[in-house]
Amino acid sequence: MITRVVRVGALQFDFSVASPALGAVVWTRVIVPRGWEARRAWPVVYAYHGGNNDYTSWTKDSDIARVAASSGAMVVMPEGGWNGLYANWWNGGRGGVPKWEDFHIKEVIPLMERNFRAGTSRAAIGVSSGGLGAVTYAERHPGVFRYVASYSGALNITAPGMPLVLTLVNGTDVWGDPFLDRENWRAHDAAVMVARLRGVGVYVSSGDGRPGPYDAPDTPPWDGGRIGEQISGGMNGGFVRAAGEAGVPVTAHLYGPGMHNWKYWRRELALSWPALTAAVGAR
């Protein structure tokens, strides 16, 4: 249920949702095209933020408002939790809140379409863990998205060594024990499910953690941005290989040197935007 709507700019507003899936009231930010009130059924891009951030991240950290102004598409930026990881949490097999996947797919999308002129021609984009969300949502909910774009996303969570790394960082509440609950991990691994993306446009990009053109060349190896993108680069390589083996066309920009930050993701947004908006019919 929508509990409040707040205008935050000429073409932006926030709305709060009392979410059964989360057991909490959370916010979503929306960018609308000029002339938005003139008709219904606008194409929509759902944009998912990364960890340690919130629903304001895309408008705060990127130039998505400027990019979106060049096309007739709405952009919807829902809360994804400080470390929600775009899943209905396993919680030791008990389930229960938070159910981030249900919130985004079963609550936000219908609320947008019932109340705010959003159409059914949809794309999804995401950075870091939000990239995981964009791609796995398309895989787990066939027909919901026509195009997905992931920038430095966690796209191969069961790759060798990754369950240990992710469990050390996130614990076992999200996907469960990586050994005892292996099938649940696989059910949220974008590379494992890549065959389900047939018919969906896909753009994935990542660096490899070495300092790139937007980074200080003397950034130490233990820097979080370096480590994060080393991990991301390995997972994206695994995803692209899996896509090739499955015969799923993917536009991949694995650009080598580059760290885990918005300087690269702003560039990748601009590079992927034309194909993304064309896929949903936004001009």
mmCIF file of C-alpha atoms in Angstrom:
data_model
loop_
_atom_site.group_PDB
_atom_site.id
_atom_site.type_symbol
_atom_site.label_atom_id
_atom_site.label_comp_id
_atom_site.label_asym_id
_atom_site.label_seq_id
_atom_site.Cartn_x
_atom_site.Cartn_y
_atom_site.Cartn_z
ATOM 1 C CA MET A 1 0.000 0.000 0.000
ATOM 2 C CA ILE A 2 1.279 3.468 -0.922
ATOM 3 C CA THR A 3 1.340 5.632 2.187
ATOM 4 C CA ARG A 4 2.831 8.878 0.903
ATOM 5 C CA VAL A 5 3.914 10.655 -2.288
ATOM 6 C CA VAL A 6 6.469 13.480 -2.171
ATOM 7 C CA ARG A 7 7.525 15.627 -5.133
ATOM 8 C CA VAL A 8 11.331 16.008 -5.141
ATOM 9 C CA GLY A 9 11.821 17.738 -8.495
ATOM 10 C CA ALA A 10 10.000 18.885 -11.596
ATOM 11 C CA LEU A 11 10.198 15.362 -13.048
ATOM 12 C CA GLN A 12 10.884 13.326 -9.899
ATOM 13 C CA PHE A 13 8.832 12.073 -6.978
ATOM 14 C CA ASP A 14 9.241 9.593 -4.115
ATOM 15 C CA PHE A 15 6.553 7.309 -2.751
ATOM 16 C CA SER A 16 6.549 5.190 0.383
ATOM 17 C CA VAL A 17 5.148 1.685 0.586
ATOM 18 C CA ALA A 18 3.913 -0.222 3.614
ATOM 19 C CA SER A 19 5.347 -3.505 2.362
ATOM 20 C CA PRO A 20 4.038 -6.884 3.558
ATOM 21 C CA ALA A 21 7.065 -8.510 1.916
ATOM 22 C CA LEU A 22 9.437 -6.483 4.075
ATOM 23 C CA GLY A 23 7.331 -5.839 7.155
ATOM 24 C CA ALA A 24 8.370 -2.200 6.939
ATOM 25 C CA VAL A 25 7.687 1.112 5.215
ATOM 26 C CA VAL A 26 10.258 1.821 2.502
ATOM 27 C CA TRP A 27 10.689 4.341 -0.318
ATOM 28 C CA THR A 28 10.961 4.306 -4.092
ATOM 29 C CA ARG A 29 12.124 7.191 -6.314
ATOM 30 C CA VAL A 30 10.676 7.783 -9.785
ATOM 31 C CA ILE A 31 11.819 9.877 -12.745
ATOM 32 C CA VAL A 32 9.076 10.621 -15.264
ATOM 33 C CA PRO A 33 9.324 11.882 -18.863
ATOM 34 C CA ARG A 34 8.023 15.247 -19.961
ATOM 35 C CA GLY A 35 4.338 14.913 -20.753
ATOM 36 C CA TRP A 36 4.054 11.983 -18.368
ATOM 37 C CA GLU A 37 0.538 12.946 -17.259
ATOM 38 C CA ALA A 38 -0.721 13.053 -20.835
ATOM 39 C CA ARG A 39 -1.012 9.286 -21.296
ATOM 40 C CA ARG A 40 -0.631 5.907 -19.672
ATOM 41 C CA ALA A 41 1.628 2.946 -20.370
ATOM 42 C CA TRP A 42 5.071 4.531 -20.494
ATOM 43 C CA PRO A 43 8.063 2.217 -20.977
ATOM 44 C CA VAL A 44 9.864 1.670 -17.692
ATOM 45 C CA VAL A 45 13.444 1.088 -16.571
ATOM 46 C CA TYR A 46 13.717 -0.393 -13.078
ATOM 47 C CA ALA A 47 17.092 0.612 -11.590
ATOM 48 C CA TYR A 48 18.510 -1.297 -8.623
ATOM 49 C CA HIS A 49 21.213 0.165 -6.379
ATOM 50 C CA GLY A 50 24.224 -1.586 -4.865
ATOM 51 C CA GLY A 51 25.095 -2.505 -1.304
ATOM 52 C CA ASN A 52 25.660 0.084 1.400
ATOM 53 C CA ASN A 53 23.305 2.453 -0.384
ATOM 54 C CA ASP A 54 19.610 3.193 -0.835
ATOM 55 C CA TYR A 55 16.888 4.261 -3.279
ATOM 56 C CA THR A 56 18.450 7.714 -3.732
ATOM 57 C CA SER A 57 21.728 6.287 -5.023
ATOM 58 C CA TRP A 58 20.994 6.489 -8.751
ATOM 59 C CA THR A 59 20.018 10.159 -8.680
ATOM 60 C CA LYS A 60 22.761 11.039 -6.176
ATOM 61 C CA ASP A 61 25.667 9.132 -7.702
ATOM 62 C CA SER A 62 24.885 8.978 -11.423
ATOM 63 C CA ASP A 63 23.536 11.237 -14.141
ATOM 64 C CA ILE A 64 20.556 9.010 -14.812
ATOM 65 C CA ALA A 65 18.117 11.956 -14.784
ATOM 66 C CA ARG A 66 20.001 13.586 -17.648
ATOM 67 C CA VAL A 67 20.367 10.309 -19.526
ATOM 68 C CA ALA A 68 16.681 9.477 -19.097
ATOM 69 C CA ALA A 69 15.624 12.923 -20.316
ATOM 70 C CA SER A 70 16.755 11.923 -23.800
ATOM 71 C CA SER A 71 14.088 9.207 -24.032
ATOM 72 C CA GLY A 72 10.447 8.717 -23.228
ATOM 73 C CA ALA A 73 10.964 6.231 -20.419
ATOM 74 C CA MET A 74 10.141 6.270 -16.754
ATOM 75 C CA VAL A 75 12.892 5.249 -14.323
ATOM 76 C CA VAL A 76 11.896 3.531 -11.085
ATOM 77 C CA MET A 77 14.491 3.234 -8.309
ATOM 78 C CA PRO A 78 13.167 1.147 -5.408
ATOM 79 C CA GLU A 79 14.796 0.612 -2.053
ATOM 80 C CA GLY A 80 16.901 -2.548 -2.067
ATOM 81 C CA GLY A 81 18.190 -2.564 1.497
ATOM 82 C CA TRP A 82 21.627 -1.701 2.821
ATOM 83 C CA ASN A 83 22.587 -5.282 2.009
ATOM 84 C CA GLY A 84 19.348 -6.863 0.823
ATOM 85 C CA LEU A 85 20.973 -8.764 -2.068
ATOM 86 C CA TYR A 86 17.760 -8.908 -4.107
ATOM 87 C CA ALA A 87 16.438 -12.167 -2.703
ATOM 88 C CA ASN A 88 13.751 -13.513 -0.446
ATOM 89 C CA TRP A 89 16.003 -14.379 2.473
ATOM 90 C CA TRP A 90 16.502 -18.018 3.345
ATOM 91 C CA ASN A 91 16.659 -17.423 7.101
ATOM 92 C CA GLY A 92 17.701 -20.964 7.941
ATOM 93 C CA GLY A 93 14.987 -22.401 5.705
ATOM 94 C CA ARG A 94 12.222 -20.592 7.581
ATOM 95 C CA GLY A 95 11.782 -17.848 4.987
ATOM 96 C CA GLY A 96 9.938 -14.759 6.168
ATOM 97 C CA VAL A 97 11.019 -11.145 5.963
ATOM 98 C CA PRO A 98 12.807 -9.594 4.263
ATOM 99 C CA LYS A 99 11.487 -10.736 0.897
ATOM 100 C CA TRP A 100 13.235 -8.269 -1.402
ATOM 101 C CA GLU A 101 12.401 -10.177 -4.573
ATOM 102 C CA ASP A 102 8.692 -10.191 -3.718
ATOM 103 C CA PHE A 103 8.828 -6.504 -2.870
ATOM 104 C CA HIS A 104 10.366 -5.558 -6.212
ATOM 105 C CA ILE A 105 8.427 -7.918 -8.462
ATOM 106 C CA LYS A 106 5.076 -8.423 -6.724
ATOM 107 C CA GLU A 107 4.649 -5.041 -5.031
ATOM 108 C CA VAL A 108 6.602 -2.254 -6.753
ATOM 109 C CA ILE A 109 5.803 -3.225 -10.344
ATOM 110 C CA PRO A 110 2.016 -3.607 -9.792
ATOM 111 C CA LEU A 111 1.910 -0.384 -7.743
ATOM 112 C CA MET A 112 3.658 1.498 -10.545
ATOM 113 C CA GLU A 113 1.257 0.131 -13.140
ATOM 114 C CA ARG A 114 -1.896 0.763 -11.121
ATOM 115 C CA ASN A 115 -1.020 4.210 -9.844
ATOM 116 C CA PHE A 116 1.687 5.927 -11.879
ATOM 117 C CA ARG A 117 1.142 5.207 -15.596
ATOM 118 C CA ALA A 118 3.884 2.623 -15.858
ATOM 119 C CA GLY A 119 3.515 0.213 -18.748
ATOM 120 C CA THR A 120 4.420 -3.432 -19.198
ATOM 121 C CA SER A 121 7.364 -2.774 -21.516
ATOM 122 C CA ARG A 122 10.141 -3.049 -18.929
ATOM 123 C CA ALA A 123 13.914 -3.147 -18.581
ATOM 124 C CA ALA A 124 16.045 -3.618 -15.478
ATOM 125 C CA ILE A 125 19.498 -2.276 -14.676
ATOM 126 C CA GLY A 126 21.705 -2.514 -11.617
ATOM 127 C CA VAL A 127 25.129 -1.840 -10.184
ATOM 128 C CA SER A 128 27.056 -4.350 -8.052
ATOM 129 C CA SER A 129 24.481 -6.401 -6.105
ATOM 130 C CA GLY A 130 21.800 -4.502 -8.016
ATOM 131 C CA GLY A 131 23.210 -6.039 -11.191
ATOM 132 C CA LEU A 132 22.646 -9.441 -9.614
ATOM 133 C CA GLY A 133 19.063 -8.380 -8.945
ATOM 134 C CA ALA A 134 18.414 -7.129 -12.478
ATOM 135 C CA VAL A 135 19.668 -10.294 -14.163
ATOM 136 C CA THR A 136 18.302 -12.900 -11.766
ATOM 137 C CA TYR A 137 14.883 -11.227 -11.672
ATOM 138 C CA ALA A 138 14.705 -11.548 -15.460
ATOM 139 C CA GLU A 139 15.738 -15.199 -15.195
ATOM 140 C CA ARG A 140 13.415 -16.080 -12.346
ATOM 141 C CA HIS A 141 10.418 -14.204 -13.780
ATOM 142 C CA PRO A 142 10.270 -14.895 -17.512
ATOM 143 C CA GLY A 143 8.505 -12.266 -19.583
ATOM 144 C CA VAL A 144 8.765 -9.489 -17.009
ATOM 145 C CA PHE A 145 11.772 -7.685 -18.560
ATOM 146 C CA ARG A 146 12.724 -7.212 -22.197
ATOM 147 C CA TYR A 147 16.267 -6.031 -21.493
ATOM 148 C CA VAL A 148 18.680 -6.190 -18.568
ATOM 149 C CA ALA A 149 21.966 -4.406 -17.924
ATOM 150 C CA SER A 150 24.389 -5.210 -15.117
ATOM 151 C CA TYR A 151 27.360 -3.047 -14.224
ATOM 152 C CA SER A 152 29.939 -4.910 -12.088
ATOM 153 C CA GLY A 153 27.222 -7.279 -10.944
ATOM 154 C CA ALA A 154 27.662 -10.389 -8.805
ATOM 155 C CA LEU A 155 26.690 -12.739 -11.625
ATOM 156 C CA ASN A 156 28.262 -16.055 -10.600
ATOM 157 C CA ILE A 157 27.845 -16.509 -6.859
ATOM 158 C CA THR A 158 28.628 -20.256 -6.920
ATOM 159 C CA ALA A 159 31.922 -19.873 -8.817
ATOM 160 C CA PRO A 160 34.856 -21.579 -7.072
ATOM 161 C CA GLY A 161 35.714 -19.661 -3.921
ATOM 162 C CA MET A 162 32.798 -17.252 -4.160
ATOM 163 C CA PRO A 163 30.461 -18.943 -1.642
ATOM 164 C CA LEU A 164 33.161 -18.674 1.013
ATOM 165 C CA VAL A 165 33.821 -15.001 0.227
ATOM 166 C CA LEU A 166 30.139 -14.106 0.143
ATOM 167 C CA THR A 167 29.372 -16.028 3.322
ATOM 168 C CA LEU A 168 32.179 -14.260 5.170
ATOM 169 C CA VAL A 169 30.711 -10.912 4.057
ATOM 170 C CA ASN A 170 26.965 -11.640 4.240
ATOM 171 C CA GLY A 171 26.503 -14.624 6.533
ATOM 172 C CA THR A 172 24.048 -17.405 5.690
ATOM 173 C CA ASP A 173 20.691 -15.673 6.191
ATOM 174 C CA VAL A 174 20.368 -14.572 2.555
ATOM 175 C CA TRP A 175 20.911 -17.797 0.551
ATOM 176 C CA GLY A 176 21.639 -20.308 3.289
ATOM 177 C CA ASP A 177 24.649 -22.495 3.949
ATOM 178 C CA PRO A 178 26.674 -22.742 0.716
ATOM 179 C CA PHE A 179 27.032 -26.518 1.114
ATOM 180 C CA LEU A 180 23.829 -27.670 2.802
ATOM 181 C CA ASP A 181 21.652 -25.242 0.828
ATOM 182 C CA ARG A 182 23.569 -25.408 -2.438
ATOM 183 C CA GLU A 183 20.451 -25.620 -4.604
ATOM 184 C CA ASN A 184 19.144 -22.340 -3.210
ATOM 185 C CA TRP A 185 22.460 -20.694 -4.068
ATOM 186 C CA ARG A 186 22.245 -22.080 -7.596
ATOM 187 C CA ALA A 187 18.676 -20.800 -7.871
ATOM 188 C CA HIS A 188 20.050 -17.276 -7.364
ATOM 189 C CA ASP A 189 23.164 -17.607 -9.540
ATOM 190 C CA ALA A 190 22.809 -15.636 -12.785
ATOM 191 C CA ALA A 191 25.399 -17.772 -14.598
ATOM 192 C CA VAL A 192 23.698 -21.028 -13.623
ATOM 193 C CA MET A 193 20.316 -19.779 -14.909
ATOM 194 C CA VAL A 194 21.633 -17.951 -17.986
ATOM 195 C CA ALA A 195 19.684 -20.128 -20.450
ATOM 196 C CA ARG A 196 16.513 -18.495 -19.138
ATOM 197 C CA LEU A 197 17.610 -15.216 -20.736
ATOM 198 C CA ARG A 198 16.854 -16.376 -24.269
ATOM 199 C CA GLY A 199 14.800 -13.651 -25.895
ATOM 200 C CA VAL A 200 15.966 -10.991 -23.417
ATOM 201 C CA GLY A 201 18.510 -8.350 -24.397
ATOM 202 C CA VAL A 202 21.534 -8.513 -22.077
ATOM 203 C CA TYR A 203 24.366 -6.063 -21.408
ATOM 204 C CA VAL A 204 27.028 -6.879 -18.810
ATOM 205 C CA SER A 205 30.186 -4.984 -17.968
ATOM 206 C CA SER A 206 32.980 -5.120 -15.426
ATOM 207 C CA GLY A 207 36.599 -4.195 -14.852
ATOM 208 C CA ASP A 208 39.219 -6.444 -13.315
ATOM 209 C CA GLY A 209 40.260 -4.425 -10.263
ATOM 210 C CA ARG A 210 43.478 -2.939 -11.593
ATOM 211 C CA PRO A 211 43.543 0.862 -11.409
ATOM 212 C CA GLY A 212 42.030 2.206 -14.602
ATOM 213 C CA PRO A 213 41.607 5.594 -16.257
ATOM 214 C CA TYR A 214 39.372 6.931 -13.471
ATOM 215 C CA ASP A 215 41.483 5.657 -10.550
ATOM 216 C CA ALA A 216 44.628 6.762 -8.781
ATOM 217 C CA PRO A 217 47.435 4.638 -10.285
ATOM 218 C CA ASP A 218 48.973 4.009 -6.868
ATOM 219 C CA THR A 219 45.767 2.621 -5.314
ATOM 220 C CA PRO A 220 46.969 -0.171 -2.989
ATOM 221 C CA PRO A 221 45.994 -3.795 -3.651
ATOM 222 C CA TRP A 222 43.957 -3.979 -0.420
ATOM 223 C CA ASP A 223 41.672 -1.097 -1.435
ATOM 224 C CA GLY A 224 37.994 -2.136 -1.333
ATOM 225 C CA GLY A 225 37.372 -0.837 -4.848
ATOM 226 C CA ARG A 226 40.173 -2.981 -6.217
ATOM 227 C CA ILE A 227 39.124 -6.115 -4.356
ATOM 228 C CA GLY A 228 35.444 -5.624 -5.179
ATOM 229 C CA GLU A 229 36.104 -5.359 -8.890
ATOM 230 C CA GLN A 230 38.531 -8.274 -8.921
ATOM 231 C CA ILE A 231 35.702 -10.374 -7.517
ATOM 232 C CA SER A 232 33.185 -8.861 -9.919
ATOM 233 C CA GLY A 233 35.477 -9.351 -12.892
ATOM 234 C CA GLY A 234 35.876 -13.042 -12.154
ATOM 235 C CA MET A 235 32.131 -13.553 -11.789
ATOM 236 C CA ASN A 236 31.340 -11.635 -14.978
ATOM 237 C CA GLY A 237 33.851 -13.698 -16.890
ATOM 238 C CA GLY A 238 32.107 -16.820 -15.641
ATOM 239 C CA PHE A 239 28.714 -15.443 -16.643
ATOM 240 C CA VAL A 240 29.861 -14.550 -20.163
ATOM 241 C CA ARG A 241 31.382 -18.015 -20.653
ATOM 242 C CA ALA A 242 28.177 -19.651 -19.415
ATOM 243 C CA ALA A 243 26.119 -17.514 -21.790
ATOM 244 C CA GLY A 244 28.301 -18.572 -24.713
ATOM 245 C CA GLU A 245 27.964 -22.237 -23.807
ATOM 246 C CA ALA A 246 24.179 -21.834 -23.554
ATOM 247 C CA GLY A 247 23.952 -19.978 -26.872
ATOM 248 C CA VAL A 248 22.530 -16.851 -25.236
ATOM 249 C CA PRO A 249 23.592 -13.613 -26.973
ATOM 250 C CA VAL A 250 25.152 -11.130 -24.555
ATOM 251 C CA THR A 251 26.707 -7.728 -25.121
ATOM 252 C CA ALA A 252 29.747 -7.907 -22.839
ATOM 253 C CA HIS A 253 32.090 -5.031 -22.046
ATOM 254 C CA LEU A 254 34.783 -6.585 -19.878
ATOM 255 C CA TYR A 255 37.051 -3.578 -20.050
ATOM 256 C CA GLY A 256 40.070 -4.681 -18.051
ATOM 257 C CA PRO A 257 41.581 -2.030 -15.747
ATOM 258 C CA GLY A 258 38.918 -0.392 -13.626
ATOM 259 C CA MET A 259 37.715 -0.450 -10.041
ATOM 260 C CA HIS A 260 34.366 -0.860 -8.306
ATOM 261 C CA ASN A 261 32.925 2.648 -8.459
ATOM 262 C CA TRP A 262 30.416 4.956 -10.089
ATOM 263 C CA LYS A 263 32.981 6.565 -12.396
ATOM 264 C CA TYR A 264 32.792 3.448 -14.541
ATOM 265 C CA TRP A 265 29.120 2.746 -13.991
ATOM 266 C CA ARG A 266 28.116 6.199 -15.257
ATOM 267 C CA ARG A 267 30.004 5.439 -18.460
ATOM 268 C CA GLU A 268 28.416 2.008 -18.764
ATOM 269 C CA LEU A 269 24.945 3.449 -18.242
ATOM 270 C CA ALA A 270 25.469 5.804 -21.172
ATOM 271 C CA LEU A 271 26.870 3.023 -23.371
ATOM 272 C CA SER A 272 24.003 0.628 -22.696
ATOM 273 C CA TRP A 273 21.133 3.128 -22.672
ATOM 274 C CA PRO A 274 20.385 3.294 -26.423
ATOM 275 C CA ALA A 275 19.933 -0.469 -26.831
ATOM 276 C CA LEU A 276 18.030 -0.701 -23.565
ATOM 277 C CA THR A 277 15.504 2.000 -24.422
ATOM 278 C CA ALA A 278 15.114 0.708 -27.971
ATOM 279 C CA ALA A 279 14.203 -2.701 -26.556
ATOM 280 C CA VAL A 280 11.355 -1.247 -24.494
ATOM 281 C CA GLY A 281 10.164 1.106 -27.229
ATOM 282 C CA ALA A 282 11.276 4.368 -25.638
ATOM 283 C CA ARG A 283 12.278 7.109 -28.062
#
